[in-house]
C-alpha cells in the first residue's frame, strides 16, 4: 500500500487551511459593518451605552435578529439612513421575515421613498394578517404624498381593504370621498364612526362639510357646534406612533420602563433612587412628574412641590402641570391664596370648566374656614374682652385665622377635590405609552398621595381616576399615573 510522502501530506493540509481561512476572511470582508453615527453627541449616555452593545452583536453574530434590532434602534432615534442600511442587511439574511419587511416599509416612508415603502408593506400585509390594516393605511398615505404626484385612486383602493374598525383608515376614506364630491358615500361611514367615537371633533367637522354638500345646512350647523365642544382628534401618523411605541425597548426609555415595572409599596425608596439617577443622566419632564407622584404617595408633599416647581422652571408651564402643582401644594397644606393663584395660572393656559369649578369650591372652602375661625375666636374670647352693646361691634381681629383647624382638632371641611368613583370611572383613560402602562400597575394603597391629571371632554370633564388615591388634610382624590 502506497503512502503519501510526509511533505506532500503537509502541503495538502496547509492548502486546505489556507482555503478555509481565505474563505472566512472574504466572507468577513463582504459582510458590511454596522454604521457608527456619532450617537454619543446626539443622545443621552444610557442610550449611547445601549448602541455600543448593539453594534458588536450585529457585527459578530451576523443574525437577522441582531441587524433588525439595531435598525429599529436607529429608526426610533431618527437615524433613518443608518436604519435602512441595517434593515437591508437583515432582509438579505432573512428575506421572508415579516418584521424586517414591515420595519423596512416604515423607514422607507420616513425617507420619502414611498414606492419602495409600499412594496415592503404590501408584502408584509400578505404574510401577516394582524398587520394588514396598518400596512394598507400607511400605503394609502404613501400614495397621497405630494400634491403633484398624489394618486387618490390607488389610495382609495388601499383604504377599501382596511377593516371597518380601523378608525384612522375609515376617516381617511371618508375624507377622500367628501373631497371627491361623493358625500353620499361618506355620510354612512361618518355616522358609524361618530356613533362609536363621539368625542372626536374631526369627525363632526368632516360630516358638517358632507352635509353642506348635500344641502343639509341645519345638520351641518349642528355638527360644527359639536365640533367646538369635543376636544379629541385622530392620530393619523401611524409611522410616528409605531416608532414611539417601540422607543421603550431602547436606551433611557427602557430603563424608565424597567423602573416602573419594579415599583411596589415595599421598594419605593429604590424606585425613587433610580428615577433620580435617570434625571441626572437626562432630564425628562415625564420622569420628574412620575417622581413627584411617588413622593406624594410617600407623604412627602413638600418634595413633590419642589419637583413640580423645578419642572415648570426648566420645561415651562402647562395647564396640567399647574393643576398638579396646585394639588400638591394643597396636600402640603400650603397657603390657600397660593393654591388659588396656581389654578388661576392654569386657567390662563386653558379655560377649563372643571378647573373653574374647583376654584369656586376652593373660595367657598376658604370662606367657610374663615367664618368658622371667626366664630370660634368670638366664642373663646374672655368676658372682659367681649364688646358691649354700648361700644358697638368690634372688627374681626387680623389673627382670626389662628389657630388653624389642624391645631384645634376641628374637622376640616370636605375637600374641593373630593370626587366620587361614579364621576370618573367612565373617563379613566388608557396610558399613552408602554411606560405609562407599567406605572399604572403600581398597587393601590389607600391614603397615599398621588399625582393627578384633569381629563375629560368638554363641559363634562372629570378628574381621572386610576389605581392610586390622594388624601391629605384637605385632599381626597383618586389620580392617574400616566406620563
Short mmCIF file of C-alpha atoms in Angstrom, two decimals:
data_model
loop_
_atom_site.label_atom_id
_atom_site.label_comp_id
_atom_site.label_asym_id
_atom_site.label_seq_id
_atom_site.Cartn_x
_atom_site.Cartn_y
_atom_site.Cartn_z
CA UNK A 1 0.00 0.00 0.00
CA UNK A 2 1.45 3.31 -1.09
CA UNK A 3 1.56 6.12 1.42
CA UNK A 4 1.72 9.87 0.78
CA UNK A 5 5.10 11.33 1.46
CA UNK A 6 5.08 13.37 4.66
CA UNK A 7 5.99 16.56 2.81
CA UNK A 8 3.15 16.14 0.33
CA UNK A 9 0.67 15.49 3.12
CA UNK A 10 1.83 18.63 4.91
CA UNK A 11 1.38 20.67 1.75
CA UNK A 12 -2.17 19.35 1.32
CA UNK A 13 -3.13 20.21 4.93
CA UNK A 14 -1.67 23.69 4.63
CA UNK A 15 -3.53 24.21 1.37
CA UNK A 16 -6.85 23.25 2.94
CA UNK A 17 -6.26 25.58 5.89
CA UNK A 18 -5.39 28.41 3.52
CA UNK A 19 -8.57 27.93 1.51
CA UNK A 20 -10.76 27.81 4.62
CA UNK A 21 -9.08 30.86 6.15
CA UNK A 22 -9.32 32.78 2.91
CA UNK A 23 -13.00 31.93 2.58
CA UNK A 24 -13.65 33.17 6.13
CA UNK A 25 -11.71 36.38 5.51
CA UNK A 26 -13.53 37.05 2.26
CA UNK A 27 -16.87 36.40 3.93
CA UNK A 28 -15.98 38.81 6.71
CA UNK A 29 -14.91 41.46 4.22
CA UNK A 30 -18.07 41.04 2.17
CA UNK A 31 -20.31 41.39 5.22
CA UNK A 32 -20.94 45.09 5.77
CA UNK A 33 -20.00 46.59 9.09
CA UNK A 34 -22.78 48.24 11.12
CA UNK A 35 -22.96 52.02 10.68
CA UNK A 36 -21.47 54.07 13.50
CA UNK A 37 -23.00 57.56 13.54
CA UNK A 38 -21.87 59.92 16.33
CA UNK A 39 -24.68 58.92 18.65
CA UNK A 40 -22.72 59.83 21.78
CA UNK A 41 -23.03 63.51 20.95
CA UNK A 42 -26.70 63.26 19.96
CA UNK A 43 -28.33 61.06 22.61
CA UNK A 44 -28.04 60.57 26.35
CA UNK A 45 -25.38 58.42 27.99
CA UNK A 46 -27.70 55.48 28.68
CA UNK A 47 -28.89 55.30 25.07
CA UNK A 48 -25.32 55.62 23.81
CA UNK A 49 -24.32 52.68 26.00
CA UNK A 50 -27.14 50.60 24.53
CA UNK A 51 -25.94 51.34 21.00
CA UNK A 52 -22.44 50.21 21.96
CA UNK A 53 -23.98 46.86 22.94
CA UNK A 54 -25.99 46.51 19.72
CA UNK A 55 -23.10 47.25 17.34
CA UNK A 56 -20.85 44.25 18.16
CA UNK A 57 -23.85 41.93 18.38
CA UNK A 58 -24.80 42.70 14.78
CA UNK A 59 -21.19 42.72 13.60
CA UNK A 60 -20.11 39.38 15.05
CA UNK A 61 -23.24 37.22 15.00
CA UNK A 62 -24.46 38.02 11.52
CA UNK A 63 -28.01 37.09 12.57
CA UNK A 64 -31.12 38.72 11.16
CA UNK A 65 -32.48 39.48 14.64
CA UNK A 66 -29.39 41.48 15.65
CA UNK A 67 -29.42 43.58 12.49
CA UNK A 68 -33.16 44.15 12.86
CA UNK A 69 -32.78 45.28 16.48
CA UNK A 70 -30.03 47.73 15.52
CA UNK A 71 -32.12 49.05 12.63
CA UNK A 72 -35.12 49.55 14.90
CA UNK A 73 -32.99 51.43 17.43
CA UNK A 74 -31.63 53.72 14.71
CA UNK A 75 -35.17 54.36 13.42
CA UNK A 76 -36.55 55.16 16.88
CA UNK A 77 -33.89 57.83 17.41
CA UNK A 78 -34.22 59.31 13.93
CA UNK A 79 -31.14 57.81 12.23
CA UNK A 80 -33.15 56.68 9.20
CA UNK A 81 -30.32 56.25 6.62
CA UNK A 82 -28.42 54.09 9.12
CA UNK A 83 -31.62 52.20 9.91
CA UNK A 84 -32.14 51.39 6.22
CA UNK A 85 -28.60 50.01 5.92
CA UNK A 86 -29.18 47.69 8.86
CA UNK A 87 -32.61 46.60 7.65
CA UNK A 88 -31.22 45.98 4.16
CA UNK A 89 -28.69 43.56 5.66
CA UNK A 90 -31.47 41.93 7.69
CA UNK A 91 -33.53 41.43 4.50
CA UNK A 92 -30.59 39.68 2.85
CA UNK A 93 -30.23 37.33 5.79
CA UNK A 94 -33.98 36.62 6.12
CA UNK A 95 -35.96 37.75 3.04
CA UNK A 96 -39.20 36.25 4.39
CA UNK A 97 -39.12 37.97 7.79
CA UNK A 98 -42.37 39.91 8.29
CA UNK A 99 -40.82 42.15 10.97
CA UNK A 100 -37.98 43.12 8.65
CA UNK A 101 -40.36 43.85 5.76
CA UNK A 102 -42.69 45.90 7.97
CA UNK A 103 -39.93 48.00 9.50
CA UNK A 104 -38.33 48.49 6.10
CA UNK A 105 -41.65 49.95 4.95
CA UNK A 106 -41.74 52.32 7.92
CA UNK A 107 -38.19 53.56 7.40
CA UNK A 108 -38.70 53.99 3.64
CA UNK A 109 -41.76 56.09 4.43
CA UNK A 110 -39.69 58.37 6.62
CA UNK A 111 -37.01 58.64 3.93
CA UNK A 112 -39.62 59.69 1.37
CA UNK A 113 -39.14 56.55 -0.75
CA UNK A 114 -42.86 55.86 -0.91
CA UNK A 115 -42.79 53.34 -3.77
CA UNK A 116 -40.32 51.05 -2.01
CA UNK A 117 -42.19 51.59 1.26
CA UNK A 118 -45.47 50.45 -0.29
CA UNK A 119 -43.77 47.42 -1.83
CA UNK A 120 -42.41 46.21 1.52
CA UNK A 121 -45.67 46.95 3.35
CA UNK A 122 -47.75 45.10 0.76
CA UNK A 123 -45.56 42.04 1.17
CA UNK A 124 -45.80 42.27 4.96
CA UNK A 125 -49.61 42.58 4.76
CA UNK A 126 -49.77 39.50 2.55
CA UNK A 127 -47.75 37.44 5.02
CA UNK A 128 -49.23 38.71 8.32
CA UNK A 129 -52.98 39.30 8.64
CA UNK A 130 -52.60 41.05 12.01
CA UNK A 131 -50.73 43.94 10.35
CA UNK A 132 -52.91 44.14 7.26
CA UNK A 133 -54.91 47.22 8.28
CA UNK A 134 -51.86 49.18 9.35
CA UNK A 135 -49.92 48.28 6.20
CA UNK A 136 -52.77 49.26 3.87
CA UNK A 137 -53.32 52.52 5.76
CA UNK A 138 -49.65 53.56 5.56
CA UNK A 139 -49.57 52.53 1.90
CA UNK A 140 -52.58 54.76 1.23
CA UNK A 141 -50.78 57.68 2.84
CA UNK A 142 -47.76 56.88 0.66
CA UNK A 143 -49.94 57.29 -2.43
CA UNK A 144 -51.13 60.68 -1.15
CA UNK A 145 -47.64 62.09 -0.53
CA UNK A 146 -47.08 65.22 -2.61
CA UNK A 147 -49.74 67.29 -4.32
CA UNK A 148 -48.35 66.77 -7.82
CA UNK A 149 -47.79 63.02 -7.53
CA UNK A 150 -50.76 62.09 -5.34
CA UNK A 151 -52.69 59.09 -6.64
CA UNK A 152 -56.08 59.23 -4.93
CA UNK A 153 -57.44 56.22 -6.78
CA UNK A 154 -54.69 53.91 -5.52
CA UNK A 155 -55.03 55.41 -2.05
CA UNK A 156 -58.77 54.76 -2.06
CA UNK A 157 -58.18 51.19 -3.24
CA UNK A 158 -55.83 50.61 -0.30
CA UNK A 159 -58.32 52.11 2.16
CA UNK A 160 -61.14 49.93 0.84
CA UNK A 161 -59.12 46.96 2.11
CA UNK A 162 -58.89 48.38 5.64
CA UNK A 163 -61.36 46.87 8.11
CA UNK A 164 -64.29 48.93 9.38
CA UNK A 165 -62.91 49.12 12.93
CA UNK A 166 -59.71 50.93 11.88
CA UNK A 167 -60.55 54.49 12.88
CA UNK A 168 -57.79 56.37 11.04
CA UNK A 169 -58.25 54.35 7.85
CA UNK A 170 -62.02 54.82 7.78
CA UNK A 171 -61.67 58.54 8.47
CA UNK A 172 -59.18 58.94 5.62
CA UNK A 173 -61.52 57.03 3.29
CA UNK A 174 -64.42 59.32 4.21
CA UNK A 175 -62.14 62.34 3.74
CA UNK A 176 -61.28 61.25 0.20
CA UNK A 177 -64.93 60.65 -0.61
CA UNK A 178 -66.01 64.08 0.65
CA UNK A 179 -63.22 65.86 -1.21
CA UNK A 180 -64.03 64.00 -4.41
CA UNK A 181 -67.67 65.20 -4.31
CA UNK A 182 -69.12 61.92 -3.06
CA UNK A 183 -70.69 62.98 0.25
CA UNK A 184 -73.47 60.41 -0.07
CA UNK A 185 -70.91 57.58 0.20
CA UNK A 186 -69.04 59.27 3.02
CA UNK A 187 -72.07 60.01 5.21
CA UNK A 188 -72.78 56.37 6.32
CA UNK A 189 -69.11 55.93 7.21
CA UNK A 190 -69.07 59.13 9.27
CA UNK A 191 -72.36 58.27 11.01
CA UNK A 192 -70.92 54.91 12.06
CA UNK A 193 -67.65 56.43 13.25
CA UNK A 194 -69.39 59.15 15.29
CA UNK A 195 -71.68 56.54 16.86
CA UNK A 196 -68.60 54.76 18.19
CA UNK A 197 -66.32 57.77 18.72
CA UNK A 198 -68.49 60.72 19.66
CA UNK A 199 -65.64 62.69 21.23
CA UNK A 200 -63.58 63.41 18.10
CA UNK A 201 -64.03 66.87 16.61
CA UNK A 202 -62.56 65.98 13.21
CA UNK A 203 -65.42 63.58 12.54
CA UNK A 204 -68.02 66.29 13.18
CA UNK A 205 -66.15 68.78 11.01
CA UNK A 206 -65.95 66.36 8.10
CA UNK A 207 -69.61 65.35 8.44
CA UNK A 208 -70.60 69.02 8.50
CA UNK A 209 -68.81 69.54 5.20
CA UNK A 210 -70.53 66.49 3.72
CA UNK A 211 -73.91 67.75 4.95
CA UNK A 212 -73.30 71.12 3.31
CA UNK A 213 -72.58 69.40 0.01
CA UNK A 214 -75.88 67.52 0.39
CA UNK A 215 -77.76 70.72 1.21
CA UNK A 216 -78.46 69.72 4.84
CA UNK A 217 -77.41 73.04 6.33
CA UNK A 218 -79.14 72.61 9.72
CA UNK A 219 -77.31 69.35 10.30
CA UNK A 220 -74.06 70.96 9.17
CA UNK A 221 -74.53 73.79 11.67
CA UNK A 222 -75.23 71.33 14.50
CA UNK A 223 -72.13 69.30 13.67
CA UNK A 224 -69.92 72.39 13.62
CA UNK A 225 -71.26 73.35 17.04
CA UNK A 226 -70.49 69.87 18.35
CA UNK A 227 -67.00 70.07 16.88
CA UNK A 228 -66.34 73.07 19.13
CA UNK A 229 -67.37 71.11 22.23
CA UNK A 230 -65.35 67.91 21.85
CA UNK A 231 -61.55 68.07 22.19
CA UNK A 232 -60.20 64.80 20.82
CA UNK A 233 -58.51 64.34 17.47
CA UNK A 234 -57.40 61.32 15.44
CA UNK A 235 -53.78 60.09 15.44
CA UNK A 236 -53.20 59.89 11.70
CA UNK A 237 -49.41 59.40 11.56
CA UNK A 238 -49.19 55.65 12.09
CA UNK A 239 -45.44 55.57 11.42
CA UNK A 240 -44.68 58.06 14.18
CA UNK A 241 -46.96 56.15 16.55
CA UNK A 242 -45.21 52.87 15.79
CA UNK A 243 -41.78 54.41 16.32
CA UNK A 244 -42.92 55.91 19.60
CA UNK A 245 -44.33 52.60 20.80
CA UNK A 246 -41.02 50.90 20.09
CA UNK A 247 -38.99 53.52 21.91
CA UNK A 248 -39.48 51.91 25.32
CA UNK A 249 -37.27 48.98 24.28
CA UNK A 250 -34.12 51.05 23.88
CA UNK A 251 -31.89 53.32 25.91
CA UNK A 252 -33.14 55.53 28.68
CA UNK A 253 -36.81 54.86 27.91
CA UNK A 254 -36.21 51.18 28.55
CA UNK A 255 -34.60 51.99 31.88
CA UNK A 256 -37.62 54.10 32.84
CA UNK A 257 -39.91 51.22 31.91
CA UNK A 258 -37.93 48.74 34.00
CA UNK A 259 -38.01 51.09 36.98
CA UNK A 260 -41.79 51.31 36.65
CA UNK A 261 -42.18 47.55 36.49
CA UNK A 262 -40.32 47.22 39.80
CA UNK A 263 -42.48 49.78 41.59
CA UNK A 264 -44.31 48.46 44.63
CA UNK A 265 -45.11 49.68 48.10
CA UNK A 266 -42.12 47.81 49.53
CA UNK A 267 -39.39 49.24 47.31
CA UNK A 268 -40.47 52.81 46.63
CA UNK A 269 -37.15 54.04 48.06
CA UNK A 270 -35.25 52.07 45.42
CA UNK A 271 -37.52 53.35 42.66
CA UNK A 272 -37.05 56.95 43.82
CA UNK A 273 -33.28 56.45 43.79
CA UNK A 274 -33.42 55.02 40.26
CA UNK A 275 -35.60 57.86 38.97
CA UNK A 276 -33.27 60.44 40.50
CA UNK A 277 -30.38 58.72 38.71
CA UNK A 278 -32.30 58.89 35.43
CA UNK A 279 -32.93 62.60 35.92
CA UNK A 280 -29.20 63.14 36.38
CA UNK A 281 -28.47 61.28 33.13
CA UNK A 282 -31.02 63.28 31.15
CA UNK A 283 -33.78 65.48 32.50
CA UNK A 284 -37.08 64.07 31.27
CA UNK A 285 -40.25 66.01 32.22
CA UNK A 286 -42.36 62.86 32.47
CA UNK A 287 -39.82 61.27 34.81
CA UNK A 288 -39.97 64.34 37.04
CA UNK A 289 -43.76 64.07 37.12
CA UNK A 290 -43.57 60.37 37.97
CA UNK A 291 -41.12 61.09 40.75
CA UNK A 292 -43.40 63.82 42.10
CA UNK A 293 -46.32 61.38 42.12
CA UNK A 294 -44.31 58.83 44.10
CA UNK A 295 -43.19 61.47 46.58
CA UNK A 296 -46.85 62.36 47.12
CA UNK A 297 -47.58 58.71 47.65
CA UNK A 298 -44.88 58.51 50.29
CA UNK A 299 -46.38 61.51 52.05
CA UNK A 300 -43.56 63.86 51.05
CA UNK A 301 -45.70 66.64 49.64
CA UNK A 302 -43.02 69.31 50.01
CA UNK A 303 -40.64 67.27 47.86
CA UNK A 304 -43.35 66.83 45.23
CA UNK A 305 -43.97 70.58 45.18
CA UNK A 306 -40.25 71.23 44.72
CA UNK A 307 -40.04 68.75 41.83
CA UNK A 308 -43.02 70.28 40.04
CA UNK A 309 -41.72 73.82 40.56
CA UNK A 310 -38.36 72.76 39.09
CA UNK A 311 -40.16 71.15 36.17
CA UNK A 312 -42.05 74.35 35.43
CA UNK A 313 -38.86 76.44 35.62
CA UNK A 314 -36.98 74.13 33.25
CA UNK A 315 -39.69 72.97 30.85
CA UNK A 316 -42.29 75.70 31.06
CA UNK A 317 -45.77 75.52 32.50
CA UNK A 318 -48.79 73.73 31.12
CA UNK A 319 -52.33 73.60 32.41
CA UNK A 320 -51.97 70.01 33.63
CA UNK A 321 -48.64 70.64 35.34
CA UNK A 322 -50.02 73.69 37.15
CA UNK A 323 -53.08 71.74 38.28
CA UNK A 324 -50.80 69.01 39.65
CA UNK A 325 -48.75 71.67 41.43
CA UNK A 326 -51.89 73.14 42.96
CA UNK A 327 -52.98 69.73 44.22
CA UNK A 328 -49.52 69.04 45.64
CA UNK A 329 -49.49 72.41 47.39
CA UNK A 330 -52.84 71.68 48.97
CA UNK A 331 -51.59 68.30 50.12
CA UNK A 332 -48.59 70.11 51.63
CA UNK A 333 -51.02 72.48 53.44
CA UNK A 334 -49.67 75.50 51.59
CA UNK A 335 -51.28 78.91 51.76
CA UNK A 336 -54.78 78.86 50.25
CA UNK A 337 -54.11 82.04 48.32
CA UNK A 338 -51.05 80.45 46.73
CA UNK A 339 -53.07 77.39 45.75
CA UNK A 340 -55.76 79.60 44.24
CA UNK A 341 -53.13 81.56 42.31
CA UNK A 342 -51.74 78.32 40.86
CA UNK A 343 -55.15 77.37 39.50
CA UNK A 344 -55.58 80.88 38.09
CA UNK A 345 -52.35 80.44 36.14
CA UNK A 346 -53.64 77.10 34.85
CA UNK A 347 -56.73 78.86 33.50
CA UNK A 348 -54.54 81.23 31.50
CA UNK A 349 -53.22 78.23 29.59
CA UNK A 350 -56.55 76.52 29.10
CA UNK A 351 -60.04 77.71 30.05
CA UNK A 352 -61.26 74.53 31.65
CA UNK A 353 -64.75 74.30 33.23
CA UNK A 354 -63.66 71.75 35.82
CA UNK A 355 -60.78 73.94 36.97
CA UNK A 356 -63.21 76.86 37.32
CA UNK A 357 -65.49 74.73 39.49
CA UNK A 358 -62.53 73.66 41.62
CA UNK A 359 -61.57 77.29 42.17
CA UNK A 360 -65.13 78.24 43.14
CA UNK A 361 -65.23 75.46 45.69
CA UNK A 362 -61.81 76.46 46.98
CA UNK A 363 -63.01 80.04 47.52
CA UNK A 364 -66.09 78.75 49.33
CA UNK A 365 -63.95 76.47 51.47
CA UNK A 366 -61.66 79.37 52.38
CA UNK A 367 -64.69 81.50 53.31
CA UNK A 368 -66.20 78.74 55.44
CA UNK A 369 -62.91 78.19 57.24
CA UNK A 370 -62.53 81.92 57.85
CA UNK A 371 -66.08 82.23 59.21
CA UNK A 372 -65.57 79.15 61.39
CA UNK A 373 -62.39 80.59 62.87
CA UNK A 374 -64.03 83.97 63.46
CA UNK A 375 -66.92 82.30 65.31
CA UNK A 376 -64.56 80.19 67.39
CA UNK A 377 -62.47 83.24 68.25
CA UNK A 378 -65.59 85.12 69.32
CA UNK A 379 -66.80 82.21 71.48
CA UNK A 380 -63.47 81.75 73.24
CA UNK A 381 -62.94 85.47 73.94
CA UNK A 382 -62.89 86.25 77.72
CA UNK A 383 -65.87 88.13 79.05
CA UNK A 384 -63.84 91.24 79.82
CA UNK A 385 -62.70 91.37 76.23
CA UNK A 386 -66.14 90.98 74.66
CA UNK A 387 -67.53 94.18 73.20
CA UNK A 388 -70.50 95.67 75.00
CA UNK A 389 -73.56 96.91 73.26
CA UNK A 390 -72.61 100.48 74.09
CA UNK A 391 -69.31 100.48 72.28
CA UNK A 392 -70.62 98.90 69.10
CA UNK A 393 -69.36 95.82 67.28
CA UNK A 394 -65.65 95.31 67.00
CA UNK A 395 -63.91 94.48 63.74
CA UNK A 396 -62.61 90.91 63.47
CA UNK A 397 -59.01 90.52 64.51
CA UNK A 398 -56.46 90.17 61.73
CA UNK A 399 -55.44 86.98 63.56
CA UNK A 400 -58.91 85.47 63.15
CA UNK A 401 -57.45 82.66 61.02
CA UNK A 402 -55.47 81.41 64.01
CA UNK A 403 -55.37 78.76 65.32
CA UNK A 404 -55.74 76.58 62.23
CA UNK A 405 -58.04 73.55 62.32
CA UNK A 406 -55.04 71.21 62.47
CA UNK A 407 -54.15 72.58 65.91
CA UNK A 408 -57.65 72.91 67.33
CA UNK A 409 -58.64 69.40 66.36
CA UNK A 410 -61.65 70.60 64.40
CA UNK A 411 -62.68 68.66 61.33
CA UNK A 412 -61.74 70.28 58.03
CA UNK A 413 -64.46 70.82 55.51
CA UNK A 414 -64.84 68.40 52.62
CA UNK A 415 -62.10 68.90 50.08
CA UNK A 416 -62.88 70.68 46.87
CA UNK A 417 -61.16 67.80 45.11
CA UNK A 418 -63.33 65.01 46.52
CA UNK A 419 -64.70 63.16 43.53
CA UNK A 420 -66.85 60.07 43.60
CA UNK A 421 -65.93 56.99 41.62
CA UNK A 422 -69.13 57.34 39.61
CA UNK A 423 -67.94 60.73 38.37
CA UNK A 424 -64.70 59.41 37.00
CA UNK A 425 -64.80 55.70 36.29
CA UNK A 426 -66.16 56.25 32.80
CA UNK A 427 -63.31 58.57 31.94
CA UNK A 428 -60.40 56.51 33.19
CA UNK A 429 -58.02 56.94 30.25
CA UNK A 430 -55.61 54.33 28.99
CA UNK A 431 -51.92 55.13 29.34
CA UNK A 432 -50.31 56.62 26.15
CA UNK A 433 -47.16 54.63 26.28
CA UNK A 434 -45.99 51.21 27.45
CA UNK A 435 -44.01 53.02 30.12
CA UNK A 436 -47.17 54.56 31.48
CA UNK A 437 -48.85 51.16 31.43
CA UNK A 438 -46.10 49.74 33.61
CA UNK A 439 -46.51 52.58 36.11
CA UNK A 440 -50.26 52.01 36.23
CA UNK A 441 -49.54 48.54 37.60
CA UNK A 442 -48.37 50.06 40.90
CA UNK A 443 -50.50 48.71 43.78
CA UNK A 444 -53.37 50.74 45.15
CA UNK A 445 -52.69 51.95 48.64
CA UNK A 446 -55.49 53.89 50.24
CA UNK A 447 -54.47 57.08 51.95
CA UNK A 448 -51.34 57.58 49.89
CA UNK A 449 -50.92 60.84 47.96
CA UNK A 450 -50.57 60.54 44.23
CA UNK A 451 -50.25 62.72 41.14
CA UNK A 452 -53.33 63.76 39.24
CA UNK A 453 -54.30 64.97 35.82
CA UNK A 454 -57.51 66.66 34.82
CA UNK A 455 -59.01 64.80 31.90
CA UNK A 456 -62.31 64.52 30.17
CA UNK A 457 -64.20 66.04 27.33
CA UNK A 458 -65.90 69.42 27.01
CA UNK A 459 -68.16 70.57 29.81
CA UNK A 460 -68.24 67.03 31.20
CA UNK A 461 -64.57 66.82 32.10
CA UNK A 462 -63.77 64.80 35.19
CA UNK A 463 -60.80 64.19 37.39
CA UNK A 464 -59.44 60.94 36.06
CA UNK A 465 -59.20 58.00 38.45
CA UNK A 466 -56.57 55.34 38.44
CA UNK A 467 -55.21 52.74 40.82
CA UNK A 468 -53.98 55.22 43.43
CA UNK A 469 -55.74 57.74 45.63
CA UNK A 470 -54.76 61.06 47.10
CA UNK A 471 -55.65 62.03 50.60
CA UNK A 472 -54.48 64.78 52.84
CA UNK A 473 -55.70 67.31 55.38
CA UNK A 474 -57.98 68.75 52.76
CA UNK A 475 -57.47 66.42 49.83
CA UNK A 476 -59.28 63.27 48.80
CA UNK A 477 -58.86 62.46 45.18
CA UNK A 478 -58.02 59.41 43.10
CA UNK A 479 -55.48 60.09 40.44
CA UNK A 480 -53.85 58.80 37.30
CA UNK A 481 -50.23 57.91 36.85
CA UNK A 482 -49.85 58.31 33.10
CA UNK A 483 -46.86 60.29 31.85
#
